[in-house]
CSV table of C-alpha atoms and ligand atoms in Angstrom, one decimal:
chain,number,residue,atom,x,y,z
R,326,UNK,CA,21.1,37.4,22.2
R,327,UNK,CA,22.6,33.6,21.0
R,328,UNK,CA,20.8,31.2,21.6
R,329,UNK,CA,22.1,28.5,24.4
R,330,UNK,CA,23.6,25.5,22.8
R,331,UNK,CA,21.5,22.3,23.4
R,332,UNK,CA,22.3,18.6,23.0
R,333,UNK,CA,19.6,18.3,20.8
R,334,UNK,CA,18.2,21.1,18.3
R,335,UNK,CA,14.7,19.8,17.3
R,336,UNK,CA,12.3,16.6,18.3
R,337,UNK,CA,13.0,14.0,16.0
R,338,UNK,CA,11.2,14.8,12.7
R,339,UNK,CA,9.7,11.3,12.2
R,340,UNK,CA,8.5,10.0,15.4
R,341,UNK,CA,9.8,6.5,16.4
R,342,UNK,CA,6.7,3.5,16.8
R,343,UNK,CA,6.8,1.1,19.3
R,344,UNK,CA,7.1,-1.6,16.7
R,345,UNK,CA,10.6,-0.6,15.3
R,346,UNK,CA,11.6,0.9,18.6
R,347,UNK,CA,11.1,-2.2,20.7
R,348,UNK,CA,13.2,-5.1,22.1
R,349,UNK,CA,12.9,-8.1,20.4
R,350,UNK,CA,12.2,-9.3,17.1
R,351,UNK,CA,10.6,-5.7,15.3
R,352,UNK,CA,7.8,-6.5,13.0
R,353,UNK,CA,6.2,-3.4,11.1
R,354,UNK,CA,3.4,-2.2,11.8
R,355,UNK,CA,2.6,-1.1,8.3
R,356,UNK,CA,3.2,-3.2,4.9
R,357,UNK,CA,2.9,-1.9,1.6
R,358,UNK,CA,3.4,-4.8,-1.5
R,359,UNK,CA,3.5,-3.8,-4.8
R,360,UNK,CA,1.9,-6.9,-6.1
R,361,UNK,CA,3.7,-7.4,-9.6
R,362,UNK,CA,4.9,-10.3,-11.9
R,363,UNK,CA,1.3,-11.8,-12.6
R,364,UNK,CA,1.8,-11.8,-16.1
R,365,UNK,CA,5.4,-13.3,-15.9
R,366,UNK,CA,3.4,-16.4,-13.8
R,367,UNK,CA,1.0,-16.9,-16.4
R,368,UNK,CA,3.3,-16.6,-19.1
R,369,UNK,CA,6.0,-19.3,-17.9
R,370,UNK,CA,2.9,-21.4,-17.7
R,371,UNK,CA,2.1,-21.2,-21.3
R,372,UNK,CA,-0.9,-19.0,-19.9
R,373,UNK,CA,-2.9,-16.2,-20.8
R,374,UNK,CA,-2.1,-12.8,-18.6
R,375,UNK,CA,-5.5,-12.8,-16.9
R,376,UNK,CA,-4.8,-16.4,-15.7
R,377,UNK,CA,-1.9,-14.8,-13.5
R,378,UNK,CA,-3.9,-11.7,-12.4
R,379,UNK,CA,-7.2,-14.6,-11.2
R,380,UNK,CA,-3.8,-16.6,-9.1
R,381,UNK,CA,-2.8,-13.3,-7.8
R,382,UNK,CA,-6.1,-12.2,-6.4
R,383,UNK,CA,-6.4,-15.9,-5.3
R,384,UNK,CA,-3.4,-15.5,-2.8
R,385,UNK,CA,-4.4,-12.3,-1.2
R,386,UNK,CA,-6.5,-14.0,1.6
R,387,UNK,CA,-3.6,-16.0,2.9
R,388,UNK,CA,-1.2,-13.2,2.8
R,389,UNK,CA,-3.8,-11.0,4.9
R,390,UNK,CA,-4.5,-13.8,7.3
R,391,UNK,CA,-0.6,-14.4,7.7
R,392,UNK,CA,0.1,-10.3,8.5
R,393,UNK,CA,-2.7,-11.1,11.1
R,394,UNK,CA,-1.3,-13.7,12.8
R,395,UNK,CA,2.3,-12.6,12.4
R,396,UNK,CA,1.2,-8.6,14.1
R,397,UNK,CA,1.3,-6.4,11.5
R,398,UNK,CA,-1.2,-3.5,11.7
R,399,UNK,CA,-1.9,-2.2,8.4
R,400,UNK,CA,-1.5,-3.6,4.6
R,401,UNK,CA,-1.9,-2.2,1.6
R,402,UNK,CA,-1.9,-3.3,-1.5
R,403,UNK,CA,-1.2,-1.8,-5.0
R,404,UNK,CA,-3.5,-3.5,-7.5
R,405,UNK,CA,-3.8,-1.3,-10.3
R,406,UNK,CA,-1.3,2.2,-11.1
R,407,UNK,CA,-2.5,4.8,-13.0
R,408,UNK,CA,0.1,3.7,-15.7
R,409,UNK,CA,-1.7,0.5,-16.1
R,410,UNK,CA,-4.7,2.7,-18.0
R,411,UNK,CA,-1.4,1.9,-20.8
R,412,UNK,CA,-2.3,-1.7,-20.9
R,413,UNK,CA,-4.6,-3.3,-23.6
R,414,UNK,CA,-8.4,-2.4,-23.3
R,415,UNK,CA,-9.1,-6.4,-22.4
R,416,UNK,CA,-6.9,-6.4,-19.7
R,417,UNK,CA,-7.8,-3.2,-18.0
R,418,UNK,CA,-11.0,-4.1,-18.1
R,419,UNK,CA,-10.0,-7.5,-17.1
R,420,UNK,CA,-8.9,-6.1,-14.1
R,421,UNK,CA,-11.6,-4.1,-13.0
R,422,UNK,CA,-14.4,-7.0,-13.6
R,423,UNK,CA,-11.6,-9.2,-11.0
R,424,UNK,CA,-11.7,-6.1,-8.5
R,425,UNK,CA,-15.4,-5.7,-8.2
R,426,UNK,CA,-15.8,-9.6,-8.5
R,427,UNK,CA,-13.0,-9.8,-5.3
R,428,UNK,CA,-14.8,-6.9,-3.3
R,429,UNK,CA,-18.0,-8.2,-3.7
R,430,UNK,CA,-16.9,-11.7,-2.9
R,431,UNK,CA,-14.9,-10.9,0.1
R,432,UNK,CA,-16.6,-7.7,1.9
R,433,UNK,CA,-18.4,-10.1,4.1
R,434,UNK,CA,-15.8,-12.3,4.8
R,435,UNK,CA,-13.5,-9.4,5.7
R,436,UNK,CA,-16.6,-8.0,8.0
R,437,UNK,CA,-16.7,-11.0,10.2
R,438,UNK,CA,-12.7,-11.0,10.5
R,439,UNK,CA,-12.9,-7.0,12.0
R,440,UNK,CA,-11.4,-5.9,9.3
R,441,UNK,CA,-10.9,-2.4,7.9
R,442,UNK,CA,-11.1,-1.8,4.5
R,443,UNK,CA,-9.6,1.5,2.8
R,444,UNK,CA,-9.1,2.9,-0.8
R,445,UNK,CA,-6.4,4.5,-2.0
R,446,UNK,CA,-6.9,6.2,-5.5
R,447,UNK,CA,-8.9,7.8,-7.8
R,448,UNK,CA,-12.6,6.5,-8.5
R,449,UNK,CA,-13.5,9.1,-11.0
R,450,UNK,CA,-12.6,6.6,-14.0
R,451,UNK,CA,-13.9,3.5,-12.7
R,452,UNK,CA,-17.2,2.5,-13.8
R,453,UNK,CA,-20.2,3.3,-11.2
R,454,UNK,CA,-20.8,0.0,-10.7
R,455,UNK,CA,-17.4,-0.6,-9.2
R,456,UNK,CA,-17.6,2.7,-7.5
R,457,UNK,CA,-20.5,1.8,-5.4
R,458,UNK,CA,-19.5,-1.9,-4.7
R,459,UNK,CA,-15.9,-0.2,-3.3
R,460,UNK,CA,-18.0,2.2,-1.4
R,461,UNK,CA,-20.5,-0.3,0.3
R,462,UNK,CA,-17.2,-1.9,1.2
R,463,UNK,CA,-15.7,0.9,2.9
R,464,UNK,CA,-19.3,1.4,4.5
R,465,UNK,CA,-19.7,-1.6,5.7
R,466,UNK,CA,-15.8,-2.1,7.5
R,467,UNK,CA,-15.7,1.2,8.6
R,468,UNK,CA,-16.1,1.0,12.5
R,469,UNK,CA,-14.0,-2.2,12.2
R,470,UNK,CA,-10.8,-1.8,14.7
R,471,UNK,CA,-8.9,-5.1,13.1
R,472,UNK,CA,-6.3,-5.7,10.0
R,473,UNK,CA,-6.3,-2.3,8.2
R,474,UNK,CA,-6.1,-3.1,4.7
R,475,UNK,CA,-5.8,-0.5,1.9
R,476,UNK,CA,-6.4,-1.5,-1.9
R,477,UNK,CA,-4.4,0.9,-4.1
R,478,UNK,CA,-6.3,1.1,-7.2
R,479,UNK,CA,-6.3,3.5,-10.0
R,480,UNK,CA,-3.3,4.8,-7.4
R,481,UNK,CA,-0.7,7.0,-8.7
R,482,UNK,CA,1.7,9.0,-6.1
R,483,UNK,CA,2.3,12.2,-8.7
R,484,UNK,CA,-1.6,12.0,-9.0
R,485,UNK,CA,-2.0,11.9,-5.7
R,486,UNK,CA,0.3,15.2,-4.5
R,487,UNK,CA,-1.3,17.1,-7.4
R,488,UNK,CA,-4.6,16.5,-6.0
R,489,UNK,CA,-4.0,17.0,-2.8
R,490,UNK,CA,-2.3,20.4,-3.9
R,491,UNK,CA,-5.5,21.1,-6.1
R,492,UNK,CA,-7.4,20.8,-2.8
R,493,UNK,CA,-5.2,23.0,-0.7
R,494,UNK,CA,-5.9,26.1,-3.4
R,495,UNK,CA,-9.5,25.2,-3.4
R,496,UNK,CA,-9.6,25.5,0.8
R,497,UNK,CA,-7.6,28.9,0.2
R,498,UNK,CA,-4.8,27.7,2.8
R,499,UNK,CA,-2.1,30.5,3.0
R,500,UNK,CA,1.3,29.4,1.9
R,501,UNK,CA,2.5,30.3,5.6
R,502,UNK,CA,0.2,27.8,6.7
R,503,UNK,CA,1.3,24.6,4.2
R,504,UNK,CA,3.4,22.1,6.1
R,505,UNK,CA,4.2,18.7,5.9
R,506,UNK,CA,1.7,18.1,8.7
R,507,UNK,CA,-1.1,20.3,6.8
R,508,UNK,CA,0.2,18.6,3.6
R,509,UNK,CA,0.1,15.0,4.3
R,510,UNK,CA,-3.6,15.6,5.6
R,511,UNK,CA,-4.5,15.8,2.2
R,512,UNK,CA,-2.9,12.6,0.7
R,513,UNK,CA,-5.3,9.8,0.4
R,514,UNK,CA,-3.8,8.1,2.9
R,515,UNK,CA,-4.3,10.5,5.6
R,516,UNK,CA,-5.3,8.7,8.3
R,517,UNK,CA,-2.3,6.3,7.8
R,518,UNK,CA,0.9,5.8,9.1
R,519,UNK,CA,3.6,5.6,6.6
R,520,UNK,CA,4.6,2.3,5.5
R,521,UNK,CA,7.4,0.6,7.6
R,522,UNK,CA,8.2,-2.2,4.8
R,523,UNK,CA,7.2,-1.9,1.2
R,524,UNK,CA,7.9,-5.4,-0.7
R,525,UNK,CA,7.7,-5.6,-4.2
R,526,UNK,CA,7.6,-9.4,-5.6
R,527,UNK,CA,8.3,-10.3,-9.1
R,528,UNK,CA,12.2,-9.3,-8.8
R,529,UNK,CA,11.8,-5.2,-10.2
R,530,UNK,CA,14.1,-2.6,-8.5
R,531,UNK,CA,11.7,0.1,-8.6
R,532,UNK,CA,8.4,2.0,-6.9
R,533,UNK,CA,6.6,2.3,-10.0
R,534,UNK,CA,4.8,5.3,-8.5
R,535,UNK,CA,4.1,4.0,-5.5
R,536,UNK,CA,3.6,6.2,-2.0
R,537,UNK,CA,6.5,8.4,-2.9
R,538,UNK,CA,6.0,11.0,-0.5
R,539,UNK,CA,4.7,8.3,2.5
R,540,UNK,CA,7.7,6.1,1.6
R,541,UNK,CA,10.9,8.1,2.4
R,542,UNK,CA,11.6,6.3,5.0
R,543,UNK,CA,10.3,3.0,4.3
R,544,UNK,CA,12.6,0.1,4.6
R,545,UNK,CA,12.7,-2.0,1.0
R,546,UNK,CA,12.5,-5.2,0.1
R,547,UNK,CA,12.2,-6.7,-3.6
R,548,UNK,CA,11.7,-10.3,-3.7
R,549,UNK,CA,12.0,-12.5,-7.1
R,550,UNK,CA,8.8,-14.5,-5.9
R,551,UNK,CA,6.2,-13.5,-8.9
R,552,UNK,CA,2.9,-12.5,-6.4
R,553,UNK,CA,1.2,-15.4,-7.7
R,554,UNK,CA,3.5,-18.0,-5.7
R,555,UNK,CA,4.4,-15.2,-2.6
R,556,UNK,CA,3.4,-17.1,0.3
R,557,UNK,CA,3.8,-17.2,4.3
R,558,UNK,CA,7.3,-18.6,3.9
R,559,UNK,CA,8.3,-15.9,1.7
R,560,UNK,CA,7.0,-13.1,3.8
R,561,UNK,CA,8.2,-14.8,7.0
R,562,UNK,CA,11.5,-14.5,5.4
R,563,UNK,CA,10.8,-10.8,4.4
R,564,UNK,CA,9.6,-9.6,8.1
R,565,UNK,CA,12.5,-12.0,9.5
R,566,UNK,CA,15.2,-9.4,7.3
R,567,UNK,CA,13.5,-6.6,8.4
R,568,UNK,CA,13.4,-6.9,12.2
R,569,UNK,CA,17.5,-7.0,11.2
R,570,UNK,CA,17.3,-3.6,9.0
R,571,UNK,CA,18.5,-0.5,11.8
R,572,UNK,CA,15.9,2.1,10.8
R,573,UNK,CA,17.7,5.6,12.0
R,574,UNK,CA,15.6,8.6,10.7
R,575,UNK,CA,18.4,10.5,9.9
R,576,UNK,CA,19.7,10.1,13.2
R,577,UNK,CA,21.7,7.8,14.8
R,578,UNK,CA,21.6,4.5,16.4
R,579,UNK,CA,21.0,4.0,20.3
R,580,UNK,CA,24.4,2.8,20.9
R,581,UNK,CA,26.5,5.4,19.0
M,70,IPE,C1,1.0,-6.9,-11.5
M,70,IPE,O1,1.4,-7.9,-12.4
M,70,IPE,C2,-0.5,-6.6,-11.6
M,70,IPE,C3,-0.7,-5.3,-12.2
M,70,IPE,C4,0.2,-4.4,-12.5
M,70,IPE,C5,-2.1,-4.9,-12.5
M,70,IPE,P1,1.8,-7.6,-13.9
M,70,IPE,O2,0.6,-7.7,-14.7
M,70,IPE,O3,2.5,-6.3,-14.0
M,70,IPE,O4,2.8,-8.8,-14.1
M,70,IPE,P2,4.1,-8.7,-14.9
M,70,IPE,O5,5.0,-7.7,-14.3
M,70,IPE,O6,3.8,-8.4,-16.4
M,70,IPE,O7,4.7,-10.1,-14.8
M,71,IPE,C1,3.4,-1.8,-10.6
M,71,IPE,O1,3.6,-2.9,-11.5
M,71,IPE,C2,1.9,-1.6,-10.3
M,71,IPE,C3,1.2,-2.7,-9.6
M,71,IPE,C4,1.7,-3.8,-9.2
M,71,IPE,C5,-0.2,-2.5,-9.5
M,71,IPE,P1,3.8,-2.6,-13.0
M,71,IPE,O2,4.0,-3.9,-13.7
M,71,IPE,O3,2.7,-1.7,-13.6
M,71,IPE,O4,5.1,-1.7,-13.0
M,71,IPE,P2,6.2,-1.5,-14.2
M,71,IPE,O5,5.5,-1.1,-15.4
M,71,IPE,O6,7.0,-2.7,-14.4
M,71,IPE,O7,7.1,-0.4,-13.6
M,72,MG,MG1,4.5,-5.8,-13.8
């Protein structure tokens, strides 16, 4: 027998959050930044690259402080891709020796403000060392029910979907049984919601590898400011465009 017609065929695939459904002025409840254009700082400053990457890690506290204040839920933050490995030997290393010195320096700090602290990545390659300073800050933060904040390190999107589908063969899950739901529960950023606003600074047009299955429907927004010199006004002016973006899901808006 045919089916009955109905207005609508299916629930909405991607459910709507309060904090792009709501009245008012819509902040996201989920920021991803894709922290780039260090290297450009330095350089216009007739200094070396690592001087950049010490300014960048320098702003992060502000930024997380202002997402506080200004409501959003979650950040994360892409530090380090798994291109980067492509880098001189200096600088990756360089960059690790700032991550540990950042997670050591700031676990407590972060601790005493609530705040969760996630990683999203590999840790196979980094050195022990680093692996057990980013552990004893996921310890440590882990009951915390403030700021979510997410470090993307050693991150790479492809990396991640082929292991997660390395993980579903190892669990013996029947193809039948694969779905987006089963599928996105093994992507590092499982307990996550997907990003609402991804912001990259230092002026590129591009993801860079970054969340590409959790970003498909993640507003965009590139700003020229290297992340060095990205500061409250700049992101005020970011969450101010995006509370006018119309986020439909594929479907359509409330008035139509
Ligand atoms: C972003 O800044 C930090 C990392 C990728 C680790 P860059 O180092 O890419 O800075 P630019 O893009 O060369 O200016
Ligand atoms: C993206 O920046 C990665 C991070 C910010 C960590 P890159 O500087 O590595 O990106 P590309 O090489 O310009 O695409
Ligand atoms: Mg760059």
């Amino acid at each position: 027998m045919a089916s009955q017609p109905t207005d609508r065929l299916e629930p909405a695939a991607v459910p709507l959050t309060p904090a792009n459904n709501g009245d008012g002025r819509k902040v996201p409840t989920h920021v991803a930044i894709i922290m780039d254009g260090n290297g450009r700082w330095a350089q216009r400053r007739g200094l070396p690259r690592w001087e950049g990457h010490r300014a960048g890690t320098d702003n992060v506290n502000s930024i997380l402080e202002a997402m506080e204040q200004l409501g959003v839920k979650y950040v994360t933050l892409f530090a380090f891709s798994t291109e980067n490995w492509n880098r001189p030997r200096e600088e990756v290393l360089g960059l690790m020796a700032l991550l540990q010195d950042v997670v050591e320096r700031e676990t407590g700090r972060l601790h005493q403000r609530n705040v969760r602290v996630r990683y999203l990545g590999r840790t196979d390659r980094l050195t022990p060392q680093l692996r057990e300073c980013i552990q004893r800050s996921l310890d440590m933060t882990k009951h915390n029910t403030g700021l979510n904040l997410s470090l993307a390190f050693d991150y790479g999107g492809r990396d991640e979907i082929v292991h997660a589908v390395r993980r579903i063969v190892q669990d013996g899950i029947p193809p039948e049984q694969i779905t987006e739901d089963l599928f996105q529960q093994y992507l590092y950023t499982s307990d996550l919601p997907d990003p609402d606003l991804i912001i990259r600074t230092g002026g590129e047009l591009r993801l860079s590898n970054f969340l590409p299955w959790q970003s498909v429907y993640s507003e965009y927004y590139c700003s020229p400011v290297f992340w060095p010199d990205f500061d409250r006004d700049e992101l005020e002016r970011v969450l101010e465009a995006y509370s006018q973006r119309k986020r439909r899901f594929g479907g359509l808006d409330a008035a139509e």
